[in-house]
């Protein structure tokens, strides 16, 4: 029999707050956007048609009259198109603006005329029309949902709780936007440097006309040979088809330096950096500004309030909202991610007074966890502030569980999304299917008490994953450093720390259980986790997570490849290790009687791997 919802005291429910009952909630769900308008359908159609149209579009040849330099307008249109694809999923209004700009550029290039005779252009127009219809439908549905939520809430309006009024959205997005736009600006500046250097040198160089004598390939690089003024010059080219053997081309020569006039310089790397930085930076900027604007709108005026039930998702931490008359939590209405909001000024004395009660509550929670499975999050009564609809921001007040003495205030940090039918049940079934757990007694029966420490360490498949990642790491260093200083070094700096950590963990991770706790060896250090602070041990994706009472969890990842192990008919090593560690946690009589010596505690190999990577990088620079 399920537990009753955790009640919310009457003093925390504003007078006149209406219950959001199943009848009104069903009307609200009926107004949700139709399935055909979901980005899952419209976005692939738009992407496929766009790729087809770009692939089929004729490419203008590089000539001396129209050289293939930097196309700033084309780069800007690429930024708009990529942002539009992202905004179709996240920001319908901005997606409409992006589609309008894309279609304007399409018309300027003669795309509407081409659509009469080219299937690819016609497909793009049809996909754009389908996407536009879906975006308009989603916005209209959100308006209908808001109206029905206001009807259910009635005339009562309340200001946000004090803690929610101090909650701020968008700061991290704005900081990331500034950094990424700075990277984009640096890329544009580098492109400008390349262009200016060419133009400055070409202005004082000798202009010659030559004849193409040969086309070659050297390490997959196309080379065109041009004979001019009695000398043979070799040029790298991205478009060898524009320079057939025997054709005449213009070149500029200044001593040992020479360049094709039709293809004067190569700044594609910096151009890609500028585009990637602009797309990511503008996406974060739009998210940050939108989040801040929505949170300010919540604080600006009194809001409609609804009495509902909420529950925390056990698999992804989402907040699920249910009708007030659905005490079993059978039919979720909407979901979002949320964070706690706190008042800016809190009295020191009040915190000290509550420390004792909080410690008792925390100890009780740990005791419950140690008895077995983590208890599922309870269903709780809550007051929802703000009219919910697809894309809205809301806040709510509720107890976290029945042991709390004070209510918590949480604010959404992602947009509200209507719940699909049986969405929570599907997630629960998937989680149980991927991580089936054997009964505790069965696991304990297969383990015998041991005086010496028990050790779990990297197995064959885990080491194979580590070696594979090590090859990727070595190849990445070779590819990034082999061509000399370039923007590729930025990607190396970003990816190398993650790769080193993953390789070191997969090759040599180790967990040793002794009398007093666990020694957990990761990539960089060995952590001591006493038995009395461990709250849980569970497999996490392709890793193992050890939960602690006060500090953050200790996680090892990757420790294998669970997907492949299941396909091979084996129980994933991480799952088996976590089950046996849980048995030791819950059955103290099975724990080792001795303390692990230093040699059994493991040694991290992250630092030596960094030194090895540095030596490999130096070797690449010296050899190439």
Coordinates of N, CA and C in Angstrom, one line a residue, residues 366-490:
X366 N 19.7 8.3 6.9 CA 20.8 7.3 6.7 C 20.5 5.9 7.1
X367 N 19.9 5.9 8.3 CA 19.5 4.6 8.9 C 18.5 3.8 8.0
X368 N 17.5 4.6 7.4 CA 16.6 4.0 6.5 C 17.2 3.5 5.2
X369 N 18.2 4.2 4.7 CA 18.9 3.8 3.5 C 19.7 2.5 3.8
X370 N 20.3 2.5 5.0 CA 21.2 1.3 5.3 C 20.4 0.1 5.4
X371 N 19.1 0.2 5.7 CA 18.2 -1.0 5.8 C 18.0 -1.7 4.5
X372 N 18.3 -1.1 3.4 CA 18.0 -1.7 2.1 C 18.1 -0.7 1.0
X373 N 17.1 -0.8 0.1 CA 17.1 0.1 -1.1 C 16.8 1.6 -0.6
X374 N 17.3 2.5 -1.5 CA 16.9 3.9 -1.2 C 15.4 4.0 -1.3
X375 N 14.7 4.6 -0.3 CA 13.3 4.7 -0.4 C 12.9 5.6 -1.6
X376 N 11.9 5.3 -2.3 CA 11.4 6.2 -3.4 C 11.0 7.5 -2.8
X377 N 11.2 8.6 -3.6 CA 10.8 9.9 -3.1 C 9.3 9.9 -2.8
X378 N 8.9 10.6 -1.7 CA 7.5 10.6 -1.4 C 6.7 11.6 -2.3
X379 N 5.4 11.3 -2.4 CA 4.5 12.3 -3.0 C 4.2 13.4 -1.9
X380 N 4.2 14.6 -2.3 CA 4.1 15.7 -1.3 C 3.0 16.7 -1.8
X381 N 2.3 17.3 -0.8 CA 1.4 18.4 -1.2 C 2.3 19.6 -1.4
X382 N 1.9 20.5 -2.3 CA 2.7 21.7 -2.7 C 1.7 22.7 -3.2
X383 N 2.2 24.0 -3.1 CA 1.6 25.1 -3.7 C 2.4 25.6 -4.9
X384 N 1.8 25.5 -6.1 CA 2.5 25.9 -7.3 C 2.2 27.4 -7.6
X385 N 3.3 28.2 -7.8 CA 3.2 29.6 -8.1 C 3.5 29.8 -9.6
X386 N 2.6 30.5 -10.2 CA 2.7 30.7 -11.7 C 1.8 29.8 -12.5
X387 N 1.3 30.4 -13.6 CA 0.5 29.6 -14.5 C 1.3 28.6 -15.3
X388 N 1.1 27.3 -15.1 CA 1.9 26.3 -15.9 C 1.4 26.2 -17.3
X389 N 2.4 26.1 -18.2 CA 2.1 25.8 -19.6 C 3.5 25.4 -20.2
X390 N 3.4 24.9 -21.4 CA 4.7 24.4 -22.1 C 5.6 25.6 -22.3
X391 N 6.8 25.6 -21.6 CA 7.7 26.7 -21.7 C 7.7 27.6 -20.6
X392 N 6.9 27.4 -19.6 CA 6.7 28.4 -18.5 C 7.8 28.2 -17.5
X393 N 7.9 29.2 -16.6 CA 8.7 29.1 -15.3 C 7.8 29.1 -14.2
X394 N 8.0 28.3 -13.2 CA 7.2 28.2 -12.0 C 8.0 28.1 -10.7
X395 N 7.4 28.2 -9.6 CA 8.0 27.9 -8.3 C 7.0 27.1 -7.4
X396 N 7.5 26.4 -6.4 CA 6.6 25.8 -5.6 C 7.1 25.7 -4.1
X397 N 6.2 25.5 -3.2 CA 6.5 25.4 -1.8 C 6.0 24.0 -1.3
X398 N 6.9 23.2 -0.6 CA 6.5 21.9 -0.1 C 7.5 21.5 0.9
X399 N 7.1 20.4 1.7 CA 8.1 19.7 2.5 C 8.9 18.8 1.6
X400 N 10.2 18.5 2.0 CA 10.9 17.5 1.2 C 10.5 16.1 1.5
X401 N 10.2 15.9 2.8 CA 9.6 14.6 3.2 C 9.0 14.8 4.6
X402 N 8.4 13.7 5.1 CA 7.6 13.8 6.3 C 8.5 14.1 7.6
X403 N 9.8 14.0 7.5 CA 10.6 14.3 8.6 C 11.1 15.8 8.7
X404 N 10.8 16.6 7.7 CA 11.2 17.9 7.7 C 10.4 18.8 8.7
X405 N 11.1 19.8 9.2 CA 10.4 20.7 10.1 C 10.2 22.1 9.5
X406 N 10.7 22.3 8.3 CA 10.5 23.6 7.6 C 10.2 23.2 6.1
X407 N 9.4 24.1 5.5 CA 9.1 23.9 4.1 C 10.3 24.4 3.3
X408 N 10.4 23.9 2.1 CA 11.4 24.4 1.1 C 10.8 25.1 0.0
X409 N 11.5 26.0 -0.6 CA 11.0 26.7 -1.8 C 11.9 26.3 -2.9
X410 N 11.3 25.9 -4.0 CA 12.1 25.5 -5.2 C 11.6 26.3 -6.4
X411 N 12.6 26.7 -7.3 CA 12.2 27.4 -8.5 C 12.7 26.5 -9.7
X412 N 11.9 26.6 -10.8 CA 12.3 25.8 -12.0 C 13.5 26.4 -12.6
X413 N 14.4 25.5 -13.1 CA 15.5 26.0 -13.9 C 15.5 25.5 -15.3
X414 N 14.5 24.7 -15.7 CA 14.2 24.4 -17.1 C 12.7 24.6 -17.3
X415 N 12.4 24.8 -18.6 CA 11.0 25.1 -18.9 C 10.0 24.0 -18.5
X416 N 8.8 24.3 -18.2 CA 7.8 23.4 -17.9 C 7.5 22.6 -19.2
X417 N 7.3 21.3 -19.1 CA 7.0 20.4 -20.2 C 5.8 19.5 -19.8
X418 N 4.7 19.5 -20.6 CA 3.6 18.6 -20.3 C 4.1 17.1 -20.3
X419 N 3.6 16.3 -19.4 CA 4.0 14.9 -19.3 C 3.3 14.1 -20.4
X420 N 4.1 13.2 -21.1 CA 3.4 12.3 -22.0 C 2.8 11.1 -21.2
X421 N 2.0 10.4 -21.8 CA 1.3 9.3 -21.1 C 2.3 8.2 -20.7
X422 N 2.2 7.8 -19.4 CA 3.1 6.8 -18.8 C 4.5 7.1 -19.0
X423 N 4.9 8.3 -18.9 CA 6.3 8.7 -19.1 C 7.2 8.2 -17.9
X424 N 6.6 8.4 -16.7 CA 7.4 8.0 -15.5 C 7.5 6.5 -15.4
X425 N 6.4 5.8 -15.8 CA 6.4 4.3 -15.8 C 7.4 3.8 -16.7
X426 N 7.5 4.4 -17.9 CA 8.5 3.9 -18.9 C 9.9 4.1 -18.3
X427 N 10.2 5.2 -17.7 CA 11.5 5.4 -17.1 C 11.8 4.5 -16.0
X428 N 10.8 4.2 -15.2 CA 11.1 3.2 -14.1 C 11.3 1.8 -14.7
X429 N 10.5 1.4 -15.7 CA 10.8 0.0 -16.2 C 12.1 0.0 -16.9
X430 N 12.5 1.0 -17.6 CA 13.8 1.0 -18.3 C 14.9 0.9 -17.2
X431 N 14.8 1.6 -16.1 CA 15.8 1.6 -15.1 C 15.9 0.2 -14.5
X432 N 14.8 -0.4 -14.2 CA 14.8 -1.8 -13.6 C 15.3 -2.8 -14.6
X433 N 15.0 -2.6 -15.9 CA 15.5 -3.5 -16.9 C 17.0 -3.5 -17.1
X434 N 17.6 -2.2 -17.0 CA 19.0 -2.0 -17.3 C 19.8 -2.4 -16.0
X435 N 19.2 -2.2 -14.8 CA 19.9 -2.5 -13.6 C 19.1 -3.4 -12.7
X436 N 18.9 -4.6 -13.1 CA 18.2 -5.6 -12.3 C 19.0 -5.9 -11.0
X437 N 18.3 -5.9 -9.9 CA 19.0 -6.1 -8.6 C 18.6 -7.4 -8.0
X438 N 19.6 -8.2 -7.6 CA 19.4 -9.5 -7.0 C 19.0 -9.2 -5.5
X439 N 18.2 -10.1 -4.9 CA 17.9 -10.0 -3.5 C 19.2 -9.9 -2.6
X440 N 19.1 -9.2 -1.5 CA 20.3 -9.0 -0.7 C 20.7 -10.4 -0.1
X441 N 19.8 -11.2 0.3 CA 20.1 -12.5 0.8 C 20.9 -13.4 -0.2
X442 N 20.5 -13.3 -1.4 CA 21.1 -14.1 -2.4 C 22.6 -13.7 -2.6
X443 N 22.8 -12.3 -2.6 CA 24.2 -11.8 -2.8 C 25.0 -12.2 -1.5
X444 N 24.5 -12.0 -0.3 CA 25.2 -12.3 0.9 C 25.5 -13.8 1.0
X445 N 24.6 -14.7 0.5 CA 24.9 -16.1 0.5 C 26.1 -16.5 -0.3
X446 N 26.4 -15.8 -1.3 CA 27.5 -16.1 -2.1 C 28.8 -15.6 -1.6
X447 N 28.8 -14.9 -0.5 CA 30.0 -14.3 0.1 C 30.3 -14.9 1.5
X448 N 31.5 -15.2 1.7 CA 31.9 -15.8 3.0 C 32.7 -14.8 3.7
X449 N 32.6 -14.8 5.1 CA 33.4 -13.8 5.8 C 34.9 -14.0 5.6
X450 N 35.6 -12.9 5.6 CA 37.1 -13.0 5.2 C 37.8 -12.1 6.2
X451 N 39.0 -12.7 6.7 CA 39.8 -11.9 7.6 C 40.6 -10.8 6.8
X452 N 41.1 -11.2 5.7 CA 41.9 -10.2 4.9 C 41.0 -9.3 4.1
X453 N 41.5 -8.2 3.6 CA 40.7 -7.2 2.8 C 40.2 -7.8 1.5
X454 N 39.1 -7.3 1.0 CA 38.5 -7.8 -0.3 C 38.9 -6.7 -1.3
X455 N 39.2 -7.1 -2.5 CA 39.6 -6.1 -3.5 C 38.8 -6.4 -4.8
X456 N 38.3 -5.3 -5.4 CA 37.7 -5.3 -6.7 C 38.5 -4.4 -7.6
X457 N 38.9 -4.8 -8.8 CA 39.7 -4.0 -9.6 C 39.3 -4.1 -11.1
X458 N 40.0 -3.4 -11.9 CA 39.7 -3.3 -13.4 C 39.9 -4.7 -14.0
X459 N 38.9 -5.1 -14.7 CA 38.9 -6.4 -15.4 C 39.3 -6.3 -16.9
X460 N 39.2 -7.4 -17.6 CA 39.7 -7.3 -19.0 C 39.0 -6.3 -19.9
X461 N 37.6 -6.3 -19.8 CA 36.9 -5.3 -20.7 C 37.2 -3.9 -20.3
X462 N 37.3 -3.6 -19.0 CA 37.6 -2.3 -18.5 C 39.0 -1.8 -19.0
X463 N 40.0 -2.7 -19.0 CA 41.3 -2.4 -19.5 C 41.3 -2.2 -21.0
X464 N 40.4 -3.0 -21.7 CA 40.3 -2.8 -23.1 C 39.7 -1.5 -23.5
X465 N 38.7 -1.0 -22.7 CA 38.2 0.3 -22.9 C 39.3 1.4 -22.6
X466 N 40.1 1.2 -21.6 CA 41.2 2.1 -21.3 C 42.2 2.2 -22.4
X467 N 42.6 1.0 -22.9 CA 43.5 1.0 -24.0 C 43.0 1.6 -25.3
X468 N 41.7 1.4 -25.6 CA 41.1 2.1 -26.7 C 41.1 3.6 -26.6
X469 N 40.7 4.1 -25.4 CA 40.8 5.5 -25.1 C 42.2 6.0 -25.2
X470 N 43.2 5.2 -24.7 CA 44.6 5.6 -24.8 C 45.0 5.8 -26.3
X471 N 44.6 4.9 -27.2 CA 44.9 5.1 -28.6 C 44.2 6.3 -29.1
X472 N 43.0 6.6 -28.7 CA 42.3 7.9 -29.1 C 43.1 9.1 -28.7
X473 N 43.6 9.0 -27.4 CA 44.3 10.1 -26.8 C 45.7 10.3 -27.6
X474 N 46.4 9.2 -27.9 CA 47.6 9.4 -28.6 C 47.4 9.9 -30.0
X475 N 46.4 9.3 -30.7 CA 46.1 9.8 -32.0 C 45.6 11.3 -32.0
X476 N 44.9 11.7 -31.0 CA 44.5 13.1 -30.9 C 45.6 14.0 -30.8
X477 N 46.6 13.6 -29.9 CA 47.8 14.4 -29.7 C 48.6 14.5 -31.0
X478 N 48.7 13.4 -31.7 CA 49.4 13.4 -33.0 C 48.7 14.3 -34.0
X479 N 47.4 14.2 -34.1 CA 46.7 15.0 -35.1 C 46.7 16.5 -34.8
X480 N 46.7 16.8 -33.5 CA 46.6 18.2 -33.1 C 48.0 18.9 -33.2
X481 N 49.1 18.2 -32.8 CA 50.4 18.8 -32.8 C 51.1 18.6 -34.1
X482 N 50.7 17.6 -34.9 CA 51.5 17.3 -36.1 C 51.6 18.4 -37.1
X483 N 50.6 19.3 -37.2 CA 50.6 20.3 -38.1 C 51.1 21.6 -37.6
X484 N 51.7 21.6 -36.4 CA 52.3 22.9 -35.9 C 51.2 23.7 -35.2
X485 N 51.5 24.8 -34.6 CA 50.5 25.6 -33.9 C 49.3 26.0 -34.7
X486 N 48.1 25.7 -34.1 CA 46.9 26.0 -34.8 C 45.8 26.0 -33.7
X487 N 44.5 26.3 -34.2 CA 43.4 26.3 -33.3 C 43.1 24.9 -32.8
X488 N 43.6 23.8 -33.4 CA 43.3 22.5 -32.9 C 43.8 22.3 -31.5
X489 N 44.8 23.1 -31.1 CA 45.4 22.9 -29.8 C 44.4 23.2 -28.7
X490 N 43.4 24.1 -29.1 CA 42.3 24.5 -28.1 C 41.5 23.2 -27.8

